[in-house]
Amino acid sequence: MADSRETEITAFVAGWPVKHSRSPLIHRHWLKTFGIEGDYRLEPVKPEDFPAFVAKLKSGGSIYAGGNVTIPHKEAASALADRCDTVAEELGAANTLWMEDGQLWATNTDVHGFAANLDERHPGWDRVSRAAVLGAGGASRAVIRALRDRGISEINVVNRTLSRAVELADRLGPTIHAHSMAALPEVIQGAGLFINTTSLGMDGHDVPQIDFSAMSTGALVTDIVYVPLQTPILEQAEAQGIATVDGLGMLLHQAVPGFERWFGIRPQVDETLRSVIIADMERQP
């Protein structure tokens, strides 16, 4: 008798390492909610093995309909795909892959995830003229694209290595301005939005003291780090009377477009899903 699982739709998350990923928990929650006979699996793939992993996906020899890619494969995913949408092409990084008409397509849903999280948790967040972004790593590309797409006219990127911030500004356009860390107090002044895209505060790492008091009235501080949920940067902002949004929603919302691509139903991010992930974080941070 044939294994019935062969007819099921299966998706993956590939990374190295990847065992910490909560994507299977998110997608399996939705599969159960919709009663879909499918699966979503972890795929630990070393960087040197990733091209072969993608080639198998393209050839149809894989069990997968598509999947997510995380660190360190996002740039390679965009380069190896047959087709990139405009978002993945501009960012030079992809986190979502799917087969369509015999070709492997790539997109970056972190842009959607970042904006959708703030839309849900702090409506009106984009009605500001100036934003400050801390960090110029891979994650900041999607955040800056989201800010630019919402029409925020001045986006200041602060990074320890100035050349990385300059590279981002060159890639993403004239509304993005690059600064060294020394300029942080200056770019915060009058900003309506501050986003941490670095790993500062993750796993108990020390965080510098930041004075958010010079931000504009009604300003918002958010952090894409979500472990811990209340990061040191968010704690500082709250102590100074500034509104905050945690980064968990970005993880949840970025998963929506991929699930729809692979399984054919657009899921909702709700408090039930959020509580499932928070409970897991409390068990194993």
mmCIF file with all atom_site columns, N, CA and C in Angstrom, residues 88-117:
data_model
loop_
_atom_site.group_PDB
_atom_site.id
_atom_site.type_symbol
_atom_site.label_atom_id
_atom_site.label_alt_id
_atom_site.label_comp_id
_atom_site.label_asym_id
_atom_site.label_entity_id
_atom_site.label_seq_id
_atom_site.pdbx_PDB_ins_code
_atom_site.Cartn_x
_atom_site.Cartn_y
_atom_site.Cartn_z
_atom_site.occupancy
_atom_site.B_iso_or_equiv
_atom_site.pdbx_formal_charge
_atom_site.auth_seq_id
_atom_site.auth_comp_id
_atom_site.auth_asym_id
_atom_site.auth_atom_id
_atom_site.pdbx_PDB_model_num
ATOM 1  N N  . ALA A 1 88  ? 12.275 40.397 -3.498  1.00 0.00 ? 88  ALA A N  1
ATOM 2  C CA . ALA A 1 88  ? 13.479 39.582 -3.323  1.00 0.00 ? 88  ALA A CA 1
ATOM 3  C C  . ALA A 1 88  ? 14.613 40.075 -4.218  1.00 0.00 ? 88  ALA A C  1
ATOM 4  N N  . GLU A 1 89  ? 14.254 40.539 -5.418  1.00 0.00 ? 89  GLU A N  1
ATOM 5  C CA . GLU A 1 89  ? 15.280 41.023 -6.345  1.00 0.00 ? 89  GLU A CA 1
ATOM 6  C C  . GLU A 1 89  ? 15.972 42.254 -5.795  1.00 0.00 ? 89  GLU A C  1
ATOM 7  N N  . GLU A 1 90  ? 15.192 43.210 -5.289  1.00 0.00 ? 90  GLU A N  1
ATOM 8  C CA . GLU A 1 90  ? 15.804 44.424 -4.767  1.00 0.00 ? 90  GLU A CA 1
ATOM 9  C C  . GLU A 1 90  ? 16.613 44.156 -3.502  1.00 0.00 ? 90  GLU A C  1
ATOM 10 N N  . LEU A 1 91  ? 16.077 43.327 -2.612  1.00 0.00 ? 91  LEU A N  1
ATOM 11 C CA . LEU A 1 91  ? 16.763 43.071 -1.345  1.00 0.00 ? 91  LEU A CA 1
ATOM 12 C C  . LEU A 1 91  ? 17.960 42.152 -1.505  1.00 0.00 ? 91  LEU A C  1
ATOM 13 N N  . GLY A 1 92  ? 17.962 41.352 -2.571  1.00 0.00 ? 92  GLY A N  1
ATOM 14 C CA . GLY A 1 92  ? 19.041 40.382 -2.748  1.00 0.00 ? 92  GLY A CA 1
ATOM 15 C C  . GLY A 1 92  ? 18.989 39.273 -1.722  1.00 0.00 ? 92  GLY A C  1
ATOM 16 N N  . ALA A 1 93  ? 17.790 39.054 -1.169  1.00 0.00 ? 93  ALA A N  1
ATOM 17 C CA . ALA A 1 93  ? 17.608 38.016 -0.145  1.00 0.00 ? 93  ALA A CA 1
ATOM 18 C C  . ALA A 1 93  ? 16.165 37.528 -0.205  1.00 0.00 ? 93  ALA A C  1
ATOM 19 N N  . ALA A 1 94  ? 15.999 36.228 -0.034  1.00 0.00 ? 94  ALA A N  1
ATOM 20 C CA . ALA A 1 94  ? 14.662 35.626 -0.061  1.00 0.00 ? 94  ALA A CA 1
ATOM 21 C C  . ALA A 1 94  ? 14.490 34.722 1.146   1.00 0.00 ? 94  ALA A C  1
ATOM 22 N N  . ASN A 1 95  ? 13.249 34.641 1.634   1.00 0.00 ? 95  ASN A N  1
ATOM 23 C CA . ASN A 1 95  ? 12.975 33.723 2.744   1.00 0.00 ? 95  ASN A CA 1
ATOM 24 C C  . ASN A 1 95  ? 11.844 32.743 2.425   1.00 0.00 ? 95  ASN A C  1
ATOM 25 N N  . THR A 1 96  ? 11.266 32.848 1.220   1.00 0.00 ? 96  THR A N  1
ATOM 26 C CA . THR A 1 96  ? 10.140 31.997 0.860   1.00 0.00 ? 96  THR A CA 1
ATOM 27 C C  . THR A 1 96  ? 10.288 31.526 -0.589  1.00 0.00 ? 96  THR A C  1
ATOM 28 N N  . LEU A 1 97  ? 10.174 30.204 -0.779  1.00 0.00 ? 97  LEU A N  1
ATOM 29 C CA . LEU A 1 97  ? 10.328 29.592 -2.098  1.00 0.00 ? 97  LEU A CA 1
ATOM 30 C C  . LEU A 1 97  ? 9.096  28.770 -2.442  1.00 0.00 ? 97  LEU A C  1
ATOM 31 N N  . TRP A 1 98  ? 8.737  28.750 -3.722  1.00 0.00 ? 98  TRP A N  1
ATOM 32 C CA . TRP A 1 98  ? 7.637  27.889 -4.160  1.00 0.00 ? 98  TRP A CA 1
ATOM 33 C C  . TRP A 1 98  ? 7.798  27.570 -5.645  1.00 0.00 ? 98  TRP A C  1
ATOM 34 N N  . MET A 1 99  ? 7.258  26.424 -6.050  1.00 0.00 ? 99  MET A N  1
ATOM 35 C CA . MET A 1 99  ? 7.281  26.018 -7.455  1.00 0.00 ? 99  MET A CA 1
ATOM 36 C C  . MET A 1 99  ? 6.026  26.532 -8.154  1.00 0.00 ? 99  MET A C  1
ATOM 37 N N  . GLU A 1 100 ? 6.215  27.120 -9.321  1.00 0.00 ? 100 GLU A N  1
ATOM 38 C CA . GLU A 1 100 ? 5.090  27.628 -10.110 1.00 0.00 ? 100 GLU A CA 1
ATOM 39 C C  . GLU A 1 100 ? 5.430  27.486 -11.590 1.00 0.00 ? 100 GLU A C  1
ATOM 40 N N  . ASP A 1 101 ? 4.596  26.754 -12.331 1.00 0.00 ? 101 ASP A N  1
ATOM 41 C CA . ASP A 1 101 ? 4.807  26.531 -13.771 1.00 0.00 ? 101 ASP A CA 1
ATOM 42 C C  . ASP A 1 101 ? 6.204  25.994 -14.062 1.00 0.00 ? 101 ASP A C  1
ATOM 43 N N  . GLY A 1 102 ? 6.650  25.072 -13.211 1.00 0.00 ? 102 GLY A N  1
ATOM 44 C CA . GLY A 1 102 ? 7.938  24.421 -13.439 1.00 0.00 ? 102 GLY A CA 1
ATOM 45 C C  . GLY A 1 102 ? 9.148  25.243 -13.062 1.00 0.00 ? 102 GLY A C  1
ATOM 46 N N  . GLN A 1 103 ? 8.928  26.410 -12.444 1.00 0.00 ? 103 GLN A N  1
ATOM 47 C CA . GLN A 1 103 ? 10.051 27.250 -12.031 1.00 0.00 ? 103 GLN A CA 1
ATOM 48 C C  . GLN A 1 103 ? 10.008 27.502 -10.529 1.00 0.00 ? 103 GLN A C  1
ATOM 49 N N  . LEU A 1 104 ? 11.201 27.690 -9.975  1.00 0.00 ? 104 LEU A N  1
ATOM 50 C CA . LEU A 1 104 ? 11.297 27.998 -8.549  1.00 0.00 ? 104 LEU A CA 1
ATOM 51 C C  . LEU A 1 104 ? 11.282 29.502 -8.367  1.00 0.00 ? 104 LEU A C  1
ATOM 52 N N  . TRP A 1 105 ? 10.262 29.985 -7.667  1.00 0.00 ? 105 TRP A N  1
ATOM 53 C CA . TRP A 1 105 ? 10.094 31.406 -7.387  1.00 0.00 ? 105 TRP A CA 1
ATOM 54 C C  . TRP A 1 105 ? 10.571 31.727 -5.969  1.00 0.00 ? 105 TRP A C  1
ATOM 55 N N  . ALA A 1 106 ? 10.968 32.986 -5.791  1.00 0.00 ? 106 ALA A N  1
ATOM 56 C CA . ALA A 1 106 ? 11.436 33.436 -4.477  1.00 0.00 ? 106 ALA A CA 1
ATOM 57 C C  . ALA A 1 106 ? 10.859 34.803 -4.148  1.00 0.00 ? 106 ALA A C  1
ATOM 58 N N  . THR A 1 107 ? 10.529 34.994 -2.884  1.00 0.00 ? 107 THR A N  1
ATOM 59 C CA . THR A 1 107 ? 10.129 36.308 -2.390  1.00 0.00 ? 107 THR A CA 1
ATOM 60 C C  . THR A 1 107 ? 10.697 36.507 -0.997  1.00 0.00 ? 107 THR A C  1
ATOM 61 N N  . ASN A 1 108 ? 10.493 37.687 -0.461  1.00 0.00 ? 108 ASN A N  1
ATOM 62 C CA . ASN A 1 108 ? 10.911 37.988 0.911   1.00 0.00 ? 108 ASN A CA 1
ATOM 63 C C  . ASN A 1 108 ? 9.696  38.505 1.664   1.00 0.00 ? 108 ASN A C  1
ATOM 64 N N  . THR A 1 109 ? 9.134  37.685 2.514   1.00 0.00 ? 109 THR A N  1
ATOM 65 C CA . THR A 1 109 ? 7.911  38.052 3.243   1.00 0.00 ? 109 THR A CA 1
ATOM 66 C C  . THR A 1 109 ? 8.193  38.795 4.549   1.00 0.00 ? 109 THR A C  1
ATOM 67 N N  . ASP A 1 110 ? 9.475  39.022 4.858   1.00 0.00 ? 110 ASP A N  1
ATOM 68 C CA . ASP A 1 110 ? 9.789  39.796 6.064   1.00 0.00 ? 110 ASP A CA 1
ATOM 69 C C  . ASP A 1 110 ? 9.294  41.233 5.945   1.00 0.00 ? 110 ASP A C  1
ATOM 70 N N  . VAL A 1 111 ? 9.244  41.752 4.716   1.00 0.00 ? 111 VAL A N  1
ATOM 71 C CA . VAL A 1 111 ? 8.730  43.110 4.496   1.00 0.00 ? 111 VAL A CA 1
ATOM 72 C C  . VAL A 1 111 ? 7.263  43.166 4.934   1.00 0.00 ? 111 VAL A C  1
ATOM 73 N N  . HIS A 1 112 ? 6.483  42.219 4.444   1.00 0.00 ? 112 HIS A N  1
ATOM 74 C CA . HIS A 1 112 ? 5.072  42.127 4.838   1.00 0.00 ? 112 HIS A CA 1
ATOM 75 C C  . HIS A 1 112 ? 4.948  41.890 6.344   1.00 0.00 ? 112 HIS A C  1
ATOM 76 N N  . GLY A 1 113 ? 5.762  40.981 6.881   1.00 0.00 ? 113 GLY A N  1
ATOM 77 C CA . GLY A 1 113 ? 5.668  40.624 8.296   1.00 0.00 ? 113 GLY A CA 1
ATOM 78 C C  . GLY A 1 113 ? 5.916  41.791 9.218   1.00 0.00 ? 113 GLY A C  1
ATOM 79 N N  . PHE A 1 114 ? 6.925  42.593 8.893   1.00 0.00 ? 114 PHE A N  1
ATOM 80 C CA . PHE A 1 114 ? 7.236  43.746 9.732   1.00 0.00 ? 114 PHE A CA 1
ATOM 81 C C  . PHE A 1 114 ? 6.081  44.748 9.742   1.00 0.00 ? 114 PHE A C  1
ATOM 82 N N  . ALA A 1 115 ? 5.596  45.110 8.556   1.00 0.00 ? 115 ALA A N  1
ATOM 83 C CA . ALA A 1 115 ? 4.533  46.109 8.469   1.00 0.00 ? 115 ALA A CA 1
ATOM 84 C C  . ALA A 1 115 ? 3.228  45.592 9.060   1.00 0.00 ? 115 ALA A C  1
ATOM 85 N N  . ALA A 1 116 ? 2.896  44.335 8.794   1.00 0.00 ? 116 ALA A N  1
ATOM 86 C CA . ALA A 1 116 ? 1.633  43.773 9.287   1.00 0.00 ? 116 ALA A CA 1
ATOM 87 C C  . ALA A 1 116 ? 1.613  43.700 10.813  1.00 0.00 ? 116 ALA A C  1
ATOM 88 N N  . ASN A 1 117 ? 2.756  43.417 11.412  1.00 0.00 ? 117 ASN A N  1
ATOM 89 C CA . ASN A 1 117 ? 2.835  43.383 12.879  1.00 0.00 ? 117 ASN A CA 1
ATOM 90 C C  . ASN A 1 117 ? 2.499  44.749 13.463  1.00 0.00 ? 117 ASN A C  1
#
